[in-house]
């Protein structure tokens, strides 16, 4: 071999970057698209931005960043909306006789990493977490809890024992550290995980690396350190801007910590992309409180906002204390109102409501979460985490002991992904369920190609009354909303093109359709799997 | 298969010579001697009874009787004791109320279907006919009957096979409504009636008062009454001697060609159609050819025997005996109850038969899950093989799809039918509001019987000139202090008083003519609640009367739901319409759009409610990409929707239909 492997990769990257930039200059590809949505360039699938592993890679990213600042920083005035990568099923648009077969899976380019540690369990939480308790080390993490390092060791073993799906090195484009409270984990351990992932799968030129952080668990130095090891997106779990509500939720922090955390995040150099997480419909939450939380959020100017509607889960403290819809929880009308308020206020402040519970400034969609909504594969590592590889969804054990045993088996090679491939209708359901969560909606052409014209038409006629009532919006290929009467017309005329109509997309309206998404999606399920 | 065939051949070898030997010489044989030498009186139990043994019982040695009573007065328990006493079943073995075989019967503790059992009994008590120790043995056919008014058809059918009846009366409760009804059924059939005052072990038993009631109501001599406790066994030994003594033997002639009454039929998975018959004249043997008077079809007798108490092959049935016969009949439709079966190629006078069943209540029966029509169809066909008293025709509803219009004897009968469909055939059903058969007369003088309100056009092109509704004569027995409220209730239900008497110092008897529609759903419950449970109630059908009837539609978002239409008296429409609309509002879940619920007569809306649109049903994000739980949730929701019935765009939960049944009657 004439050059080392990393040199070879480097050369490829350069060539591809040049090509991509040329395309961008010629107006073929928008620069923001190139960076924020590399998969936007459908026809140019082969352009994959590769960054060699190791320090060379980091250097390259840094170089690129300084060389092409506009690419990284300038959001464009009218960028195209988020468009999912073409579905993996394209090539097997085979006759319906082949129904039941599953598309050749794409290799994952996303990884979720679960860091389960929390100081204590919040009253609404039913995630697999490990509560460190009050005896745990200080939030700034000088003396770290040995359980964390032990766990990260286990995690690294899992990464090492995992086989990459593709051999020709499809690198990771997104990594998400979720929890738990990942910000409790010392940055060097986060770096260790990142290194392991990089070594195993490779990282793209500018991967999105998100981490969830809770107020009161980090200081400026810690955040800087995290950014230094590659983290470039923070999801700040604020949840509420009222002392009483924070306490009632069992949060381990107060309002002062919230303000401090917002200050640290906004003041951190090299970190442009951060999300504020809020919860609506908390017990005793009033309209005024919610208004206040929204205002404070907007004032903090995050690039992204996640608004979760409180869900009362069995087995949680809230589950024992409250019944959904019953005081002190808001009733259905009030809680619908909270949702609408968020949609209105955040939209007015320039945020796009791009998914049921997600808002962002233009170009700042959470790429990692888009992976889920676009039904694309992803790796997952750690306690209780769920992966989607080779068409198979798998959830790891939720208990530490069992998880450790499982990792052992993985290493011993005595565990393998069951090769039960999911059925066609399951895939269709996943596709509908996930895409209808997004503002982009369901792409009828590709759905039709994958699952047949008849099913697509049945779905459309099921949605027809809701198009009329405004819960569902039909759009043409240019994403222009169609008038309900046009939708009728299109559906009635059988002898039109592939899907029989100009209707190219279907999405749920904001906020009314989103608010009833469960109803609408389960109706669609009834069509797919009667 | 081969084994079974071999067994059958072996059995034939054993039985045939006996049958052949005994049959021609039947009248020559001395029954007493043969019996004592061949089989002891204790031979019953599971043992096969041979045809030659049956031959020992000429009509003079046969008694056929029914046990009749008001609900729960102890018929089935008394039957148990008599079966034990004769060794037909073993004491302490099997369940109490042995003859209540259906799961419904066991669960509800009531008898629904009449059951026959043959017993052999040697009379050891001195009677006028036989003396001393060497008393002859008798063949007794006992028929246990249901007490509930809905099943009085079963009683009258059973009585046709009998010459006498035990009229059981609870010593504490005394004569009740069905006691009266059943007494008259037996009396009109010219049966000998033996009054049995049962449950005398109860602390509140007052047999003397019961005797007085019997005297007053039925002119029964108090000395005729037997006092028993089916629980302790007290007084039981007098029962069968009284049966032998007081009930005449069956009247038929042994020398005529065989002629028998078809009492009942049911379908058995393995054996095919099994007919219960009472042989009136002649004898029937295995291999004989018999014909149906109704259809003219001829069949070969494959198997014949008695119920002892289970099917016991004998190869033959003689004059006056009651038993079963299995022929090549393929479906119970060929086995018409009340039909006369007779020797093929002979011309016989058909037996009187029974008056046809009259269906009082009609209701649509639909698969709860729309796709299960075939399964339901199959289940109904099977079940009606065993319950010929249900009438079934196919119908279609826009709301519920394909289903059946079924005619029932009453609401309990309907309930039992549904329960049996579910328990015995696993069919889940939705039933529409029960209705009675109305008659509508039009300007052109045509008359139509309407069993399904939906079939009646809401805005009739043809002018309705008159409507007729069926009525019943209701008999109500109550402690006298409740007379006031009961009269109130009856007049609210548009009743017309026919009789008001006292049967003893404390109890009154009321007779009313009441529109059937007014009593079918909740009348009895209401009656019980205003009389602290003391009232008893019975009715018999009576003629149609002219009435001011209207069809009431239920509309959801302006669209009529055919399965919810009712025909109702004009004066009650407003009230019932309101109740139906309120009930629906409560049971229809909010949907993604507003729903208006209306009750209308023609184009006039008489009640209206609005159900506001659902506002929110949304899930937080798929955390960490774990979509499986959320997907399960949505799939569950999908399944929930599937169980609902859709009218237009409105999903109606099945409970809504069930709930409507409860209000459908005017209060
Ligand atoms: N104390 C007492 N209870 C009795 C006696 N005979 C029957 N019972 C009880 O009365 C209840 C009704 O008895 P059944 O034999 O089922 O009555 P039935 O007349 O067959 O009832 P239906 O077939 O439903 O009309 C049961 O709980 C019996 O145990 C008796 O002589 N004394
Ligand atoms: Mg009984």
Short mmCIF file of C-alpha atoms in Angstrom, two decimals, chain A residues 108 118 163 238 249 284 301-302 371 402 416 418 423 444 446 487 513:
data_model
loop_
_atom_site.label_atom_id
_atom_site.label_comp_id
_atom_site.label_asym_id
_atom_site.label_seq_id
_atom_site.Cartn_x
_atom_site.Cartn_y
_atom_site.Cartn_z
CA UNK A 108 -26.32 2.88 11.06
CA UNK A 118 -28.76 10.68 38.50
CA UNK A 163 -19.58 -5.53 15.36
CA UNK A 238 -34.64 22.76 32.83
CA UNK A 249 -41.20 17.14 40.29
CA UNK A 284 -50.52 22.55 39.93
CA UNK A 301 -32.30 32.05 23.09
CA UNK A 302 -31.57 28.34 22.79
CA UNK A 371 -32.68 9.37 12.73
CA UNK A 402 -28.43 -8.31 33.86
CA UNK A 416 -26.35 -12.61 18.81
CA UNK A 418 -31.98 -12.62 16.74
CA UNK A 423 -42.77 -7.93 8.93
CA UNK A 444 -46.47 9.19 -0.04
CA UNK A 446 -41.72 6.56 -1.26
CA UNK A 487 -57.43 16.28 -2.10
CA UNK A 513 -53.36 17.47 14.37
#
